[in-house]
XYZ file of C-alpha atoms in Angstrom:
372
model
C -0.887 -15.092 10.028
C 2.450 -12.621 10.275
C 1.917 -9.416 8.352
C 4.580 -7.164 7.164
C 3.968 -3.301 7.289
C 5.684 -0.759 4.878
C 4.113 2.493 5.458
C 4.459 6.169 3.808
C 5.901 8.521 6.616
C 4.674 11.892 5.319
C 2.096 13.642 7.702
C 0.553 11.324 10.330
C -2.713 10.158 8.573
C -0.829 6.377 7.285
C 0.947 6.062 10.579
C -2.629 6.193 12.778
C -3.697 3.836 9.824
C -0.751 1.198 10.537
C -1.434 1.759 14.243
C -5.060 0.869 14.355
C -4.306 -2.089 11.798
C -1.959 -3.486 14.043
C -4.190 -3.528 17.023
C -6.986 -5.220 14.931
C -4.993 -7.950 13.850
C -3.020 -8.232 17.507
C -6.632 -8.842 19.040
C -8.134 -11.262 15.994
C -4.749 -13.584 16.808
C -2.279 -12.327 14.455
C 1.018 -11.339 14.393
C 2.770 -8.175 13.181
C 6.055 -8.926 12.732
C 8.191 -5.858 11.710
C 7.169 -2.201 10.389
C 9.189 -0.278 7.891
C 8.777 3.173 7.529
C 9.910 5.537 4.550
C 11.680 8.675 5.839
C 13.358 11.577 4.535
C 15.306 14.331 5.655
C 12.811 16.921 5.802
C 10.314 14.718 7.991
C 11.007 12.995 11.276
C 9.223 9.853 12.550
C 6.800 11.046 15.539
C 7.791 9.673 19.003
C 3.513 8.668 19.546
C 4.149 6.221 16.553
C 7.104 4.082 17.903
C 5.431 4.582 21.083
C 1.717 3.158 20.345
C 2.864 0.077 17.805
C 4.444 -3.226 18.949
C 6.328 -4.461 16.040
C 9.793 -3.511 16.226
C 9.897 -0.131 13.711
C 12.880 0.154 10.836
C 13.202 2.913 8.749
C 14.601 3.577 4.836
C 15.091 6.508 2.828
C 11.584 6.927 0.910
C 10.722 9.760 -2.221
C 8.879 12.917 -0.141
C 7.446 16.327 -2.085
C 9.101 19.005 -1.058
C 7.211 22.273 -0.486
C 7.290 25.623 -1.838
C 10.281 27.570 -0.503
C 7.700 29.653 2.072
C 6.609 25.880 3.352
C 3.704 25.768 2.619
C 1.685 24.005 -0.221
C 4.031 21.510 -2.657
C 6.326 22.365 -5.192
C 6.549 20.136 -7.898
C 9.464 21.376 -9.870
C 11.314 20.991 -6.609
C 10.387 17.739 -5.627
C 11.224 16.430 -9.077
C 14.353 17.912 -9.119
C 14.954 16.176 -5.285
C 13.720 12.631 -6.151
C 16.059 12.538 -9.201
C 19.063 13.392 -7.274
C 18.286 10.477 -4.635
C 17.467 7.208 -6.899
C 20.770 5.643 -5.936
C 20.092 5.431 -2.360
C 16.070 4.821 -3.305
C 17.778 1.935 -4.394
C 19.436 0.923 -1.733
C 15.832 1.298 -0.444
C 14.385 -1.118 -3.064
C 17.056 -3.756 -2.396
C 16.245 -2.946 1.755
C 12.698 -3.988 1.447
C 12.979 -7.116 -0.532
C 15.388 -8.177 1.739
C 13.122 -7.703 4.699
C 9.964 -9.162 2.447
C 12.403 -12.763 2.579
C 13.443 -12.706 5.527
C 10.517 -11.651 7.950
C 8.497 -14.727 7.471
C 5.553 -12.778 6.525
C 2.707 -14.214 5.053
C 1.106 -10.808 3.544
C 2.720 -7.703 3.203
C 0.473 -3.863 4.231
C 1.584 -1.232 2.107
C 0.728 1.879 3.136
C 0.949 4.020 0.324
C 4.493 3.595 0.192
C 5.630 4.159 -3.965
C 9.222 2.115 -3.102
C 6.967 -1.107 -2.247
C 5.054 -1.050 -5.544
C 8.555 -0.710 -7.227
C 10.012 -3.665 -5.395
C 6.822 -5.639 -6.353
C 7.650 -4.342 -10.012
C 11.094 -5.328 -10.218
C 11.283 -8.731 -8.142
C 7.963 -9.547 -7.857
C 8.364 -11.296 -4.481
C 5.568 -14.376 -3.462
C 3.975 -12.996 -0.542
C 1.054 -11.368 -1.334
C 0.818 -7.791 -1.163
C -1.992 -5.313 -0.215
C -2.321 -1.855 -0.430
C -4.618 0.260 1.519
C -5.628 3.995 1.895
C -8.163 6.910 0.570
C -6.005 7.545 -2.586
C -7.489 3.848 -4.083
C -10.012 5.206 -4.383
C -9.175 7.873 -6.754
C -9.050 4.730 -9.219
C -12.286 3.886 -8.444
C -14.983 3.597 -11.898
C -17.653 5.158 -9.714
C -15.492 7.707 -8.289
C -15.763 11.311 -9.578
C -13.326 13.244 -9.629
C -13.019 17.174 -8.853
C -12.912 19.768 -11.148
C -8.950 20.406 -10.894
C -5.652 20.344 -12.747
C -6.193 17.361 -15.304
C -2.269 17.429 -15.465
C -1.859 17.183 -11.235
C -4.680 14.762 -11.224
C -3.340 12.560 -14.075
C -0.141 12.469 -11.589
C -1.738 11.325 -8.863
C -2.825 9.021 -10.101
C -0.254 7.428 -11.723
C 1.427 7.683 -8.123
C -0.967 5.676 -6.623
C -1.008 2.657 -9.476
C 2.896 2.818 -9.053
C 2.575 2.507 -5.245
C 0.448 -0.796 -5.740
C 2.471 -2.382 -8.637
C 2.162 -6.403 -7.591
C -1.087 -5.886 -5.349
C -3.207 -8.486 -4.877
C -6.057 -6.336 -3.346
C -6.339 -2.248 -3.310
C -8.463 -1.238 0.142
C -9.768 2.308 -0.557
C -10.629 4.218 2.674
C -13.622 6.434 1.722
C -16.096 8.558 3.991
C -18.840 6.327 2.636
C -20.292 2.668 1.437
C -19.696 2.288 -2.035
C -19.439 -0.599 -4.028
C -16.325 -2.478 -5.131
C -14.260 -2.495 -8.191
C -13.556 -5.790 -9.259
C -11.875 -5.454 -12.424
C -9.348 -2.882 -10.133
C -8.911 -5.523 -7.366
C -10.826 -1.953 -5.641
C -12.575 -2.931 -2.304
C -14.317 -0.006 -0.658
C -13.890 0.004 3.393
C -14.327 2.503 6.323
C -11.702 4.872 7.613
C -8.948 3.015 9.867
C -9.433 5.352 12.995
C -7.452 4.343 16.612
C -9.562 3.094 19.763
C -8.374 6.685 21.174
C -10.950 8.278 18.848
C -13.729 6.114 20.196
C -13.310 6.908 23.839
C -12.742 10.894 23.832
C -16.028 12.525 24.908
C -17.078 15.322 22.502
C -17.747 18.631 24.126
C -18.106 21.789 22.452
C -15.569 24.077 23.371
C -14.493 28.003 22.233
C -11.077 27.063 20.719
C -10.087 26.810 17.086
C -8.032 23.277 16.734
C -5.706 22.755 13.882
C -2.962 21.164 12.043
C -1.113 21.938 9.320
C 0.940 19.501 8.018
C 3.518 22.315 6.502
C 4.401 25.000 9.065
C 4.538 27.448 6.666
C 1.294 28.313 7.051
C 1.803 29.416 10.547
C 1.915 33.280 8.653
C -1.657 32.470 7.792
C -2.753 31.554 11.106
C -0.559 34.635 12.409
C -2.352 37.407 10.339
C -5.790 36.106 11.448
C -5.001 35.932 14.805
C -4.022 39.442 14.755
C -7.472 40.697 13.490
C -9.055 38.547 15.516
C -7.109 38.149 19.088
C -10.373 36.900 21.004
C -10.887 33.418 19.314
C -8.096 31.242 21.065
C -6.128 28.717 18.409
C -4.549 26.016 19.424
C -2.600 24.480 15.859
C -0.215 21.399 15.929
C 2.525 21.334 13.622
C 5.765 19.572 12.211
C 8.265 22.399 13.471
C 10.447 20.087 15.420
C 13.385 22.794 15.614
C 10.519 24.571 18.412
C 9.669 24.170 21.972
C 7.029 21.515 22.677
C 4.145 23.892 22.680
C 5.006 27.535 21.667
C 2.714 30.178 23.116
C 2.542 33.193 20.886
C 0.451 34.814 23.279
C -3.017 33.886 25.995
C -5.306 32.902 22.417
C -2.341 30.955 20.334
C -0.424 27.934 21.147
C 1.495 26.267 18.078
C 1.785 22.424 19.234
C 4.691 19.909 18.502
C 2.331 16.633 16.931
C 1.439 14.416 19.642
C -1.525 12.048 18.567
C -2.896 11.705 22.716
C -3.079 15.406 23.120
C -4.237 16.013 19.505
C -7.488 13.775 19.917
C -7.744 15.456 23.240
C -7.736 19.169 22.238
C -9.912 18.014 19.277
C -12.830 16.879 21.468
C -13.061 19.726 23.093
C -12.729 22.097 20.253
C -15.812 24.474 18.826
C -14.320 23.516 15.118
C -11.129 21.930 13.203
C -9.179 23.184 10.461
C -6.509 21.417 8.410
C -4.294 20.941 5.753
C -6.784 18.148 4.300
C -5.294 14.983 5.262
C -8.340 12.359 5.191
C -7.095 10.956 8.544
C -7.792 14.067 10.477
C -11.275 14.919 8.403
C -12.560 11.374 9.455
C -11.660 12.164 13.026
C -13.242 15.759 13.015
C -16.297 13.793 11.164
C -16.742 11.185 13.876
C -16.404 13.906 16.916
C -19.126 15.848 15.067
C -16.884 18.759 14.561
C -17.340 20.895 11.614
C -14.377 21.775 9.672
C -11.939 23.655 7.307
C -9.654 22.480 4.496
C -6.831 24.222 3.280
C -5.170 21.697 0.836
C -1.155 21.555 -0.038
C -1.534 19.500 -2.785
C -3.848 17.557 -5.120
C -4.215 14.653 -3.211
C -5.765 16.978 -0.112
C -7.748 18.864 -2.818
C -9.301 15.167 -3.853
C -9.725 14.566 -0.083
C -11.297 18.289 0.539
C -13.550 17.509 -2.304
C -14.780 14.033 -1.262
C -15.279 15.288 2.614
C -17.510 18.568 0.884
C -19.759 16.330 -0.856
C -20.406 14.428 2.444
C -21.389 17.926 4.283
C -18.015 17.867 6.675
C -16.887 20.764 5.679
C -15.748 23.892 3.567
C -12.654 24.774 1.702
C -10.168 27.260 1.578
C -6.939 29.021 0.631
C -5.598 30.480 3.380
C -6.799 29.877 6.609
C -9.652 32.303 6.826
C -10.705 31.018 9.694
C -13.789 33.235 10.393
C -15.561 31.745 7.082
C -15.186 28.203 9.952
C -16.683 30.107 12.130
C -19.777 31.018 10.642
C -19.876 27.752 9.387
C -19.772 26.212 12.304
C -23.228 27.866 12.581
C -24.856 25.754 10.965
C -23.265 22.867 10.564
C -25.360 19.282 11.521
C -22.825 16.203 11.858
C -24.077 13.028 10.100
C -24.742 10.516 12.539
C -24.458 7.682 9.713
C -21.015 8.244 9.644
C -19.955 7.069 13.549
C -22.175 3.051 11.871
C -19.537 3.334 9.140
C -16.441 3.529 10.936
C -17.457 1.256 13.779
C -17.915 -1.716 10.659
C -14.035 -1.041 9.949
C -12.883 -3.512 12.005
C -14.925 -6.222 10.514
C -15.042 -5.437 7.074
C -11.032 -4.760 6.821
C -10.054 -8.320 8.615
C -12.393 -9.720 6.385
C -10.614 -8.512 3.176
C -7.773 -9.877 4.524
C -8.634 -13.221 5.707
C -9.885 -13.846 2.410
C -6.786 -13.948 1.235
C -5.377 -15.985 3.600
C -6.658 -19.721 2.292
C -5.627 -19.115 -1.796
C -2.022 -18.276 -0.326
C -1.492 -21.348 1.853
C -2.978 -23.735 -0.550
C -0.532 -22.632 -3.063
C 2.059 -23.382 -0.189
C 0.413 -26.606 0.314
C 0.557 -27.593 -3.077
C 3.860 -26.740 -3.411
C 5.211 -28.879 -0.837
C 2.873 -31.763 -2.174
C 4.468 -31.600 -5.657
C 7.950 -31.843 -3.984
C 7.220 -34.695 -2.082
């Protein structure tokens, strides 16, 4: 079968999804034939993405949130404001991926969170089937509590995520844990997507703080820590691209341009891990057995914070306090259940979509019968 990726380019959680689904379906004999990638003018597409996929990579102008004038958590009013200004060329966008939908030869189509697919679906409902997958499906999940927060931001995000997978055929919901499906949301509940490169690194405890924050703004946090505390070495990555490769403040802190190979590296052999929230990163802190903190930018990463909590990976905070890490690093006993669960992704995840498969070439079958 020939699959069609459109993925989300914010952060680097749904572009280590897309790579790991690519190499799942390269070694089960299918075929990956193009990826699209939404990108704005405030991101940039990391160099380990087109670097670790096979399928040539295209790009289109996709809706981003902007953040908070300090860079650091998301400002709504702004991003509004942003979007609004841009729906011609999101058209343009539109118009860009149903062209590519017709003409790739796909058979399904991967959306990766990506709103501008749902809206193509919406508006010209093209015939290959279309399947959306990440941690935010399962938000819509009826067994699926939600946190305590914002009814108004949560109401939101929620409509995002239906409006991402207008047209699906199938939602996949990443989650930490089994749960069961939601049929009458076309819900399936799988593991985390994590890359091969997560399964080889050798977990050592180390005496380093390892980080990302997927917002640079708060750097200042990480700054004023550091200064109380000048003996705990940091090493953060972040999405400055306008800095050196790896900035050294001083002998304890290192800010790090993203590179996935070194990040995995640095977080094996880190004491603990603290991050902006993104469910990517938690799952790979959670299957190195590292404990970690959350510092969320925005609802979604509070839902993701909140989720991770309630399966003992972590604690939550504000502002990078990062000794409340330490001394929960203490204590903190990894859950070896969790390594079984994302070693089944592979095989539960190609089975979602193989089931699929038959329905869509009968209906091709039968179509060519009935023109004969």
């Amino acid at each position: 079968m020939k699959f069609l990726f459109i993925v989300q380019g914010e952060g680097r959680g749904h572009l280590t999804q897309a790579i790991t689904l690519e190499n799942i379906l390269l070694r089960n004999g299918h075929e990956v034939v193009e990826i699209l990638v939404g990108k704005s003018e405030s991101r940039r597409l990391p160099g380990f993405f087109t670097r670790s996929v096979h399928a040539p990579v295209k790009q289109f102008l996709s809706p981003n949130f902007l953040p908070t004038p300090v860079n650091k958590r998301v400002s709504l009013p702004r991003s509004i404001a942003y979007n609004i200004l841009k729906l011609p060329e999101y058209g343009e966008s539109i118009r860009y991926i149903r062209s590519r939908i017709q003409e790739s030869g796909a058979d399904i189509v991967i959306n990766f969170y990506e709103l501008l697919t749902g809206l193509t679906y919406f508006l010209f409902r093209p015939r290959v089937p279309q399947v959306c997958i990440g941690h935010q499906y399962l938000f819509l999940h009826k067994d699926f509590h939600l946190p305590e927060v914002d009814r108004w931001s949560m109401s939101l995000l929620n409509l995002f995520t239906r409006l991402t997978s207008l047209g699906a055929t199938k939602r996949l919901a990443l989650s930490f844990r089994a749960m069961g499906d939601d049929a009458g949301r076309r819900i399936a509940v799988v593991p985390p997507l994590l890359r091969r490169d997560v399964f080889r690194q050798e977990a050592k405890p180390g005496n380093y703080i390892h980080g990302y924050m997927v917002n640079s703004g708060f750097s200042e946090c990480v700054c004023e820590w550091h200064q109380r505390h000048p003996e705990t070495p940091l090493r953060f990555f972040w999405d400055r691209w306008e800095e050196e490769p790896v900035k050294k403040v001083d002998e304890t802190l290192s800010f790090y341009q993203l590179d996935d190979v070194e990040f995995l590296r640095q977080m094996a052999g880190c004491r603990a891990y603290a991050s902006t929230a993104g469910f990517e990163s938690v799952c790979e802190a959670m299957y190195l057995g590292k404990p970690l903190m959350m510092v969320p930018a925005h609802i979604e990463q509070e839902c993701n914070a909140f989720d991770a909590i309630r399966s003992g990976a972590g604690i939550m905070d504000e502002n990078f306090d990062l000794g409340k890490l330490l001394d929960f690093a203490e204590t903190y006993q990894p859950d070896t259940r969790f390594a079984a669960w994302v070693q089944s992704a592979e095989y539960m995840i190609l089975n979602e979509l193989e089931t699929l498969v038959p329905g869509h070439c009968m209906q091709q079958m039968y179509m060519v019968e009935e023109f004969v």
